[in-house]
Structure formats: C-alpha cells, structure tokens
Amino acid sequence: MRGVTRRRVAVVGTVTVVLAGIGVWNERRTLADGAIASELARRGVRATYRVADIGFRWERLENIVIGDPRHPDLTADWAEVRVAATLGGLSATEIRAGGVNLRGRLVGGKVKFGDIDKLIPASSGIPFTLPDITVDLADARIALATDYGNVGARLDGQGNLSNGFKGKLAAIAPTLVLSGCRANRATLYVDISISARKPTVTGPLRANAIDCGAAHFRKPALALNVALSEALDHWRGTSTVGLKTLSLGSQIFRDFTGWGAFEGSPRATNGSAQVMIASSTTPFATLAGMSVDAKFGVRGSDLDGRGTVKAMQVVLDRRYVAQLKSVRANGTPVGPLLKKLSDAASSAIQNLAVSVDVGGQVRGSQMSGIVTAANITTLRGMKLVVGGGQGVRFGAQGLFADTQAKLSGGGFPTIAASFRRGANGVTSGVARIEPYAANDARLTVTPVQFTVGGDGRARVLTTATLDGPLGNGRVIGLQIPLVLALSGGNIALNPGCTPAAFRSLSMSGLHLDPNSLKLCANNGGLFSLKNGRINGGATIISPRLTGRLGNSPIVLGAGQANVALSDNRFTMGNLGVKLGAADHLTTLEIGALNGAFVSEGGTGKFENLSGKIANVPLLIDSGVGNWTLNNGVLTLGGRAGVSDEAKSVRFNTLVAEDVKLRLASGKIAMTGMLREVSTNADVSAVAITHDLGNGRGHATLDVAGLNFGKTLQPEKLTPLTLGVVANVAGSVSGKGQIDWSSAGVTSTGRFETKGLDFAAAFGPVAGLSGEIVFTDLLGLVTAPGQTVSIATINPGIPVPDGRVTYHLAAGQRIIVEGGRWPFAGGSLILDPTTLDMGVSRERRLTFRVDGLDAAKFIQQLEFENLSATGIFDGAMPMIFDDQGGRIVGGKIAARSGGGTLSYVGDVSNAKMNVFAKLAFDALKAIRYNNLVIEMDGALDGEIVSKVSFRGVNEAPRNEKRGYFARQFSNLPFIFNIAIRAPFRGLLATARTFQDPSSLLRGLPIPGATVPDSIVTPVKPIQPSESEKRP
C-alpha cells in the first residue's frame, strides 16, 4: 500500500494499540500524575477510558475507545504499560493489550486511522529504528477499508521490538479489484520475527482465483521469505511460486512451480525468477513443458524484465497437421514442392523445441517488448535461429526489427534474412532463399526485398522461377514477379497486373512454345487472405498460346479467363483450339467453360462447343456437358450436334447423346449415340479414338437397326431422298469405319437391308433387299457392281422380281448400271444412267419394255372380256427435277406382224348412235398391223396417253349381223384415242378395252364436232372410185 510511511507502520504495529504507552514513550512523561486527559485534549483526540490501576511499575487502562464513539478508530478491552526510571525520567519498557480492534482506510495511497493519526509525532529527521520496548499482543485485529476491497487482519505476538519479537499475522480479503484484476479470497499468513531491529517475514500469500480480463489464475500462491533492514528502507527476500492453472482465453497453462529472489528499496526493487510450467493446451498447440528464467526490476510503476522462455515438445493441433498434409497440388509445378514443404511442416509442428530471449517494459499503461534471440528446432533437423543486432521490438509504437534470421534443415528451404530499422521507423531487409527442389520440381527466387512499417504493414518483392510437373508433362522456366502485402493478418499477393512467362510447357503430348501472359488480379490480388478468408484470383485477357500437340502444330486462345480463389472456381469464354497443319486442321471452340479446382485437378461444365476433326467432313456444334480433370486425365460427358460440312448437304444434323470422352496419355477415346433430332430415334452408335502424338485416329459407326416407318422417314436424315422416295418402311443395319492421319481421311462401310418398302415417283416399291459396300463412306462412294433385288415395283402394274445394279460416285452421283424385271413374257429394263443428287438439275431414268406378250399381259391383268395377241417393245423416259417427275416421249409399239384385239363382253346400258355401234362392232374382232401407245406428262399430275392402232375388223363367225353391219365387215379401221388421267389411273385404258362402251358412249353423232381428245381425223381408207358397190 503505497504512501504509508515507515513511522506510520511502526506506530501502528507497536505503539498506537495502547494510547498511554505511546504518550509515555514519545513524550518522556510520567503517567502517574494523571495528565493523560489533558494531553488528549491538547491533541484534539476524542477518547474515553477507565484508569483501572496506577502503580509504581504498571499502569492499567480499561475500556479504551478512541475516535467517534459511534465508529471508533480503536477499541481495546485493556492495556497495561510498564514504566521504568531512567536518567531522562520515566519510560515505557513493556506494553500489553487485549481485545484490540483497529480500523483504518486507504485514501490516496496513504493509510488513515482517524484520531490515531493525531497521536503520531512529526518526523524528527532521525532514521527510523524499532523501539526498545517489549509488547505482548493477543488477537489484535485490524480492519482496513480501501477502494479496492476490504482487508481484515489479526496480529498475535510478543517480544522486544528491537530484538526477539515473534508473532503471526493473518490477513484476508474476500474480494480485491485492482488495475482491472479481480482477486477472490486473497489470504496472507506470515510469521514475523525481529532480530537486531531487523524484521523477517515468512509465509504464503494465496488466492482462490485472480481474473484479469482474458487471463484467469487459479490457486495462485507465493511463499515469501523477506528480510527488512533496521530502518525498514531496504528488503531482501525469496519466494516460491505456485499456480494451478492460467487461462488466457482458450489457452491453458497448468501446474506452475517456480522460485524467485529480490532485493530493493522504496525506490527500486530488482530480482530474478525461474518458473516451470508442467503442460499447456491451446486451440493451436500443446506443450509438455515450459520454463521461464527471468530478471526484473521495479521502479515505482515502471517494470523492466528480460529472460529466456523455453518450450519443450510443442505439438500443434492435429487440425493443422491434417491441413498441412492436405495441401497438395498434384499435377501442378508446385505440387512436389508443396508436398515436401507440407510434409516438413507437418512433421515439425508435431515436436518443436523453442527457446526465446525476450525483454519487456511497462511504463504506466504502455507496454513494449523485445526479442533478442530465438532458436526453434525439431527432431527432423529443422532449425530457425534469430539473433544479432538490436532484436525485434514491439509495442505501442509498432513492430521494428534489427536482426538476422536463418531457417535450414528438416526439409525446409534454406533462408537467410537480415532486418534493419531505418530512420523513419520502417524495417527493411533482404532474404536470400537457396534453390528449393523436390523430385523433378525446382524453385529459385531472386533476393527477397521487404519492408515492415511500425504499424505492422509489410511489403515483399521478388521474382520466382519454377520448373516442375504439369499433369503428365512439365513446365520449365515459369517466371512470375511477386508483390506481397501484409497488414494486420491480411495478405494480398500481386494486387495489380502481373506478367507471367514460361520457356516451355508440355502436357499430354502438348508442347507449348515460350510465351508470356498478363495476369490481372481480382478481389484484392492473385491471392488474398482477409479476416481469415481466402480470396483473390486472376483475369487473363485474350490469351494466345502456340506449340505442338504430338507432331501437329496447335494454337490455343480465349476471349477471357477468370480464376477465383474464394471458391476455387474459374471461367473461360470463347475458348478456341486449332490443331494440325492447314491442310488437315482440327478446330474446337467452346463458348463458355467453367469449373472448380479440386485436390487432384478440376471439374466443371461446358456449353456451346463446336468443332471439326481434321479432314473429316463432319461438324460438331451446340455441345454441352460436364468435364473432369483428375491426375492428368480429362473426361467429358454430354451431348452435341453433328452435321455435314459439305455445301450440298448429304445428311441432316444429328444429335450425339450420351457422349463420353477420355483424354489420357495423349490419346482420345470417345463413345456416343447418334440420334435423329426430332424423333430421338437411334441412328448409329459411334466410337472414336485419336492419338494426339501422331495425329492418327478412327471412328466406328455401328447401325444396329435403323427402323423406318411412320415416325422416322429418310428425309429426316438426308435431303437426298426428298422427292425421290417416301413412305419408307423397313430397317437398315451395318457398320462404317472412318480413319484419319496426317496423310488424309479414308472411310469404308457395309450396310444392308432386307425387305425395304417405299414409294417412288414411278410407283410403289416393295421388298428391296441388298448390301451396299462403301469405299468412301463420307464421300458416299462405292465400288461398281452394287446390287439390290426388288420384290415388286408397281408403276400401275405390279412388276415382280427385279434386280438393279448400280454404284455411288463422288459428287453425290448415283450411277445406275442397269436393272431388269421379268414382265409379261418379256422384260422391263432400266437403262444405265447417272443421277446427280448433288446439284439441282434434271435426273433421267429410262425404263424399256422388251418383248412384252400382249396375251400374257392381259392374262396378268385378269381381264376376262378382253383378249389380245402381239409382242410389244418400247421405252418410258422419265425426267426428275425441281418441278417433280414426268414422262417425256414414252412410247410402246407392237412388233412387226401386229396381232389381234378382241372384246368379247357385252355393252351394258349403252345408248349409242349408229357410228358408235359401228365402232363397237369393229372392236369385237380386229387384226391390227401396228399399235402404238404414247405417254407424256407429270407423274404426280396428269398423263396424256395416245393410243393409235390400225387394223381390219374381221367378221365374227357364227354371229348374226344386220345388213348395215355386214356392209362394214373386213374394212380397215384407224383408231386414235387420247386419254388424260393421273399416272396411277392409266389402267383405265385397259378398262376401255374391257368395257368399250365408256369410250364409245362419248362418240358424237354424224355432223357433230369431234373433240381432239377422242378422235384424230383420218383420210378414207381408199377413194370412192374403188369402193365396193352393192
């Protein structure tokens, strides 16, 4: 309790307990003359007492009360003073008292005892010494009230105060609050002894707990042994220290033991201490032992200290071990370095030995410290040494350093750093890091320049050059300047735009040329740590890379690439790849690609993918899906459109579903299913392999069963069949193979169909079967001699069992080598021709009739009322163009010798004129010497057929005829008949032969105009002069 004078302490401890004794000793006056009352009055002391006995040697007072009677400063049951005669008069030689209670207050750093203070004489300037007086106190109690808390004490003791006094002092404070600390139940139990006027105090000072903000002391104890000088102005002592636990926030230190020694005076006290801590647990680490060896000095409110702190078997929390072990960047240039460094760090933090030489100062409310040396070692050989110069200082003015540091061994890089404090208070320095290597990775850095301000803000500058693995490849000479800013635990790396360059880069057969890129920081830096959260990233504008993929040149580019470290994600826009020489260029474009970095690579999505593989005339577009990069293996899954590159499209766009692509060790493998877009019908399974090293690859197309019907028609797959075939029913199966290399692209295929039905412009086709072998599948080219069999074609008349030979030529041309069908005793022949399907132009087909037997033809048609004989030949030229199909100049004619034509049926409901009846009678038996059928017109419109034949009507045998009819027997007749009807209705011609009344009914009466569509005017058979006369 600062400010209490030595005289006040002496009086309180010895004299003031007995008023009479104090007066006798100090004033050298006898008490026997009854002057006590007058002396108290003179000093203004309020007091009451009873003089119980006054003798020659002893004086006894009882019921002593000093101060305000309601709140007395001192009370005593009794007090006895022994006096003796000396040369100077009577003096008190012994004081005894019982039931003493003394009350005081600590005010302004001084102890006040009320009216008792008025009995204390003024200082005489003579050095204080304990008086030669014997005291005997039993159960003397002191109550001291302070602003910090109340203190109660008890003093028991006896003996001469100058030599031989022995006593015990016990004090207790239920609660003390001082300088932000709160002590709970603080106690003091000491033995007091005095020898040669020099007191000695021994005993423990304890508390249940002391709480100082975040610091919590449990069961602190000091065992004191203090010796004071005769004048009480100097002390020397020792103490032992004990503390059960010290909690600093979440840090716990257990079982403190220690020893201390000190010596001093009211002006200053110096000492030393050694403290051992059995163990410590923090959220960050545990330690098996800790020691502090320190020296200290106290001058008033100032405190100075210095010493060495040692910690043994420091083990950081397992979380940090796990985090460090999880720090991996496999497949990246820093991967081996990070693994080596994280392995070294995770091993080091499991058993650290730490020794730090520190110093500290307290000046009022200001605190500062200094680290003059530090030594941290591990069992694996890591060593960090800090020392030299003026050390590292920290405090209210900030952090300053003037020292050297070196890190080496244990798998860590060797680093030597020097720190210097400038005149402006900024610490600057240089760190030299030796090349750091692990397996096939190597890192070198230029001398690291750094500055540290008094506010703790730091800035680090260097340039790093890195060699290391990249996937299954390698990067060499990756160089990047580094600007690191640190402030208050926050970190920002390269906050602006940074040029990065490399000498070479290779991965999965990709070899990039030397290049440089500008990395512009996002969110505070290429890497940033703020408030414990990782952030930062980079934007690369229009990157462009060149090199080789295998033996092929490659160009890589993008509109923009962004990387965000807060969520380990990145995005790329307008990514483009060009692979190969100009004559076999492979291209790939991705509109948007995004993903996230994971421990073994990355994963994400892509969209708007398009491209083309070398000379393969196929285009990929609208690709969407997912991608994954794992340990250098790239996999993709999704869907894309596949279309024909040719200007004259050979097939419509297909969609590739269930696409799975894998890129590993420079080889691409892909599978998928090609489907028709609108119906989602399976068209072909596809499997592709490609070697990026040599540019070779192949694709297999497997058509398991392409089924045509109501849902799927060929025109949904290819425009080449539009207007050529329709209503296709049946299936096609087969396989195709596409191979490519730097030399070019080849493709083959073999497909077949069995029983395919369809409608063609010339009529329905049923049962088409055959196999087609492509020598150039992509070019739709086959070898000559491809053959299909056709069960039936029906251009109005069923024609069975046909066979067509053809082949496909470059330029989407169909070369018809010929076709033949057996037809009514003769043949129906398809002439050789070329159909150019690649351009809009006329396509011609010519069907020929060779040796058609009219009798068999009539029999084939099953016409019961019509009979005919004769052999016919002819041709049916057909032209197909944008306007459709049409017959041009079709003609079928009877061979030389003619034949017969006879209608043997009845004419039903015939209302005919004479000439119609005459023509009808002629048709009952005509021998013709020529018969010609001519056809022209659109296949999907009206066909104009002209039937012309010339012959003689033969009089039927055994038939009764009228006179007029008999006159026209055996006369020549010429028939010219024009029929207009759809192509499919031409068999109405046959109906006119089966029931001619439908035709003859339209003949005009004599004198009427004859329509051209019915009869073509002819000359008389012979002149009238030769006519037969009756």
PDB file of C-alpha atoms in Angstrom, residues 733-844:
ATOM      1  CA  SER A 733     -28.128 -52.122 -90.420  1.00  0.00           C
ATOM      2  CA  GLY A 734     -24.376 -52.197 -90.822  1.00  0.00           C
ATOM      3  CA  LYS A 735     -21.089 -50.682 -89.795  1.00  0.00           C
ATOM      4  CA  GLY A 736     -18.827 -47.928 -91.007  1.00  0.00           C
ATOM      5  CA  GLN A 737     -15.209 -47.092 -90.344  1.00  0.00           C
ATOM      6  CA  ILE A 738     -13.509 -43.684 -90.672  1.00  0.00           C
ATOM      7  CA  ASP A 739      -9.715 -43.465 -90.414  1.00  0.00           C
ATOM      8  CA  TRP A 740      -7.559 -40.375 -90.500  1.00  0.00           C
ATOM      9  CA  SER A 741      -3.940 -39.356 -90.222  1.00  0.00           C
ATOM     10  CA  SER A 742      -1.693 -36.600 -91.452  1.00  0.00           C
ATOM     11  CA  ALA A 743      -1.927 -38.233 -94.862  1.00  0.00           C
ATOM     12  CA  GLY A 744      -5.689 -37.743 -95.052  1.00  0.00           C
ATOM     13  CA  VAL A 745      -9.005 -39.414 -94.304  1.00  0.00           C
ATOM     14  CA  THR A 746     -10.386 -42.731 -95.501  1.00  0.00           C
ATOM     15  CA  SER A 747     -13.746 -44.253 -94.749  1.00  0.00           C
ATOM     16  CA  THR A 748     -15.460 -47.523 -95.522  1.00  0.00           C
ATOM     17  CA  GLY A 749     -18.741 -49.162 -94.663  1.00  0.00           C
ATOM     18  CA  ARG A 750     -21.004 -52.100 -95.249  1.00  0.00           C
ATOM     19  CA  PHE A 751     -24.762 -51.815 -94.789  1.00  0.00           C
ATOM     20  CA  GLU A 752     -27.707 -53.993 -95.719  1.00  0.00           C
ATOM     21  CA  THR A 753     -31.462 -54.014 -95.765  1.00  0.00           C
ATOM     22  CA  LYS A 754     -33.995 -56.822 -96.102  1.00  0.00           C
ATOM     23  CA  GLY A 755     -37.451 -56.154 -97.405  1.00  0.00           C
ATOM     24  CA  LEU A 756     -37.487 -52.361 -97.549  1.00  0.00           C
ATOM     25  CA  ASP A 757     -40.729 -50.854 -98.898  1.00  0.00           C
ATOM     26  CA  PHE A 758     -41.159 -47.336-100.230  1.00  0.00           C
ATOM     27  CA  ALA A 759     -42.994 -45.208-102.707  1.00  0.00           C
ATOM     28  CA  ALA A 760     -41.014 -43.838-105.645  1.00  0.00           C
ATOM     29  CA  ALA A 761     -42.086 -41.313-108.229  1.00  0.00           C
ATOM     30  CA  PHE A 762     -42.643 -44.113-110.760  1.00  0.00           C
ATOM     31  CA  GLY A 763     -44.635 -46.241-108.315  1.00  0.00           C
ATOM     32  CA  PRO A 764     -44.519 -48.247-105.100  1.00  0.00           C
ATOM     33  CA  VAL A 765     -41.506 -50.459-104.442  1.00  0.00           C
ATOM     34  CA  ALA A 766     -41.780 -53.450-102.136  1.00  0.00           C
ATOM     35  CA  GLY A 767     -39.207 -55.845-100.749  1.00  0.00           C
ATOM     36  CA  LEU A 768     -35.976 -54.079-101.720  1.00  0.00           C
ATOM     37  CA  SER A 769     -33.084 -56.097-100.302  1.00  0.00           C
ATOM     38  CA  GLY A 770     -29.347 -55.965-100.657  1.00  0.00           C
ATOM     39  CA  GLU A 771     -25.999 -54.902 -99.336  1.00  0.00           C
ATOM     40  CA  ILE A 772     -24.037 -51.771-100.137  1.00  0.00           C
ATOM     41  CA  VAL A 773     -20.277 -51.573 -99.621  1.00  0.00           C
ATOM     42  CA  PHE A 774     -18.769 -48.092 -99.417  1.00  0.00           C
ATOM     43  CA  THR A 775     -15.206 -47.456-100.432  1.00  0.00           C
ATOM     44  CA  ASP A 776     -15.619 -43.835 -99.294  1.00  0.00           C
ATOM     45  CA  LEU A 777     -18.348 -43.665 -96.705  1.00  0.00           C
ATOM     46  CA  LEU A 778     -18.034 -39.943 -96.062  1.00  0.00           C
ATOM     47  CA  GLY A 779     -17.978 -39.219 -99.778  1.00  0.00           C
ATOM     48  CA  LEU A 780     -20.812 -41.700-100.389  1.00  0.00           C
ATOM     49  CA  VAL A 781     -18.739 -43.629-102.941  1.00  0.00           C
ATOM     50  CA  THR A 782     -18.945 -47.370-103.601  1.00  0.00           C
ATOM     51  CA  ALA A 783     -17.273 -49.829-105.878  1.00  0.00           C
ATOM     52  CA  PRO A 784     -19.142 -50.682-109.106  1.00  0.00           C
ATOM     53  CA  GLY A 785     -21.494 -53.610-109.149  1.00  0.00           C
ATOM     54  CA  GLN A 786     -23.638 -52.923-106.104  1.00  0.00           C
ATOM     55  CA  THR A 787     -26.834 -54.943-106.476  1.00  0.00           C
ATOM     56  CA  VAL A 788     -30.259 -54.857-104.909  1.00  0.00           C
ATOM     57  CA  SER A 789     -33.191 -57.137-105.538  1.00  0.00           C
ATOM     58  CA  ILE A 790     -36.712 -55.763-105.628  1.00  0.00           C
ATOM     59  CA  ALA A 791     -39.669 -57.956-104.874  1.00  0.00           C
ATOM     60  CA  THR A 792     -42.108 -55.702-106.705  1.00  0.00           C
ATOM     61  CA  ILE A 793     -42.403 -52.361-108.359  1.00  0.00           C
ATOM     62  CA  ASN A 794     -45.822 -51.115-109.319  1.00  0.00           C
ATOM     63  CA  PRO A 795     -45.949 -48.223-111.766  1.00  0.00           C
ATOM     64  CA  GLY A 796     -49.651 -49.069-112.160  1.00  0.00           C
ATOM     65  CA  ILE A 797     -48.940 -52.700-112.994  1.00  0.00           C
ATOM     66  CA  PRO A 798     -47.130 -54.956-110.480  1.00  0.00           C
ATOM     67  CA  VAL A 799     -43.713 -55.941-111.812  1.00  0.00           C
ATOM     68  CA  PRO A 800     -42.075 -58.539-109.573  1.00  0.00           C
ATOM     69  CA  ASP A 801     -38.605 -59.933-109.064  1.00  0.00           C
ATOM     70  CA  GLY A 802     -36.421 -57.102-110.246  1.00  0.00           C
ATOM     71  CA  ARG A 803     -32.693 -56.659-109.912  1.00  0.00           C
ATOM     72  CA  VAL A 804     -30.828 -53.347-110.148  1.00  0.00           C
ATOM     73  CA  THR A 805     -27.069 -52.894-110.392  1.00  0.00           C
ATOM     74  CA  TYR A 806     -25.539 -49.557-109.511  1.00  0.00           C
ATOM     75  CA  HIS A 807     -22.749 -47.761-107.713  1.00  0.00           C
ATOM     76  CA  LEU A 808     -22.255 -44.403-105.989  1.00  0.00           C
ATOM     77  CA  ALA A 809     -19.694 -41.967-107.354  1.00  0.00           C
ATOM     78  CA  ALA A 810     -18.093 -38.843-105.957  1.00  0.00           C
ATOM     79  CA  GLY A 811     -20.146 -35.701-106.078  1.00  0.00           C
ATOM     80  CA  GLN A 812     -23.312 -37.396-104.824  1.00  0.00           C
ATOM     81  CA  ARG A 813     -23.891 -39.190-108.091  1.00  0.00           C
ATOM     82  CA  ILE A 814     -25.771 -42.458-108.472  1.00  0.00           C
ATOM     83  CA  ILE A 815     -24.525 -44.452-111.417  1.00  0.00           C
ATOM     84  CA  VAL A 816     -27.278 -46.836-112.446  1.00  0.00           C
ATOM     85  CA  GLU A 817     -25.595 -49.679-114.259  1.00  0.00           C
ATOM     86  CA  GLY A 818     -28.897 -51.266-115.167  1.00  0.00           C
ATOM     87  CA  GLY A 819     -31.974 -53.023-113.933  1.00  0.00           C
ATOM     88  CA  ARG A 820     -34.202 -55.847-115.187  1.00  0.00           C
ATOM     89  CA  TRP A 821     -37.599 -57.324-114.297  1.00  0.00           C
ATOM     90  CA  PRO A 822     -39.372 -60.238-115.991  1.00  0.00           C
ATOM     91  CA  PHE A 823     -42.555 -58.706-117.366  1.00  0.00           C
ATOM     92  CA  ALA A 824     -45.426 -60.461-119.223  1.00  0.00           C
ATOM     93  CA  GLY A 825     -43.259 -62.846-121.147  1.00  0.00           C
ATOM     94  CA  GLY A 826     -40.679 -60.153-121.792  1.00  0.00           C
ATOM     95  CA  SER A 827     -38.603 -57.828-119.675  1.00  0.00           C
ATOM     96  CA  LEU A 828     -38.806 -54.429-118.064  1.00  0.00           C
ATOM     97  CA  ILE A 829     -35.334 -52.910-118.308  1.00  0.00           C
ATOM     98  CA  LEU A 830     -33.875 -49.877-116.549  1.00  0.00           C
ATOM     99  CA  ASP A 831     -31.280 -48.287-118.806  1.00  0.00           C
ATOM    100  CA  PRO A 832     -27.875 -47.199-117.431  1.00  0.00           C
ATOM    101  CA  THR A 833     -27.906 -43.593-116.320  1.00  0.00           C
ATOM    102  CA  THR A 834     -26.307 -41.122-113.934  1.00  0.00           C
ATOM    103  CA  LEU A 835     -28.374 -39.361-111.288  1.00  0.00           C
ATOM    104  CA  ASP A 836     -26.634 -36.273-109.937  1.00  0.00           C
ATOM    105  CA  MET A 837     -28.055 -35.717-106.456  1.00  0.00           C
ATOM    106  CA  GLY A 838     -25.555 -33.031-105.515  1.00  0.00           C
ATOM    107  CA  VAL A 839     -26.944 -30.215-107.627  1.00  0.00           C
ATOM    108  CA  SER A 840     -30.325 -29.091-108.729  1.00  0.00           C
ATOM    109  CA  ARG A 841     -30.595 -30.411-112.265  1.00  0.00           C
ATOM    110  CA  GLU A 842     -32.581 -32.858-114.347  1.00  0.00           C
ATOM    111  CA  ARG A 843     -32.217 -36.514-113.492  1.00  0.00           C
ATOM    112  CA  ARG A 844     -33.264 -39.029-116.132  1.00  0.00           C
TER     113      ARG A 844
END
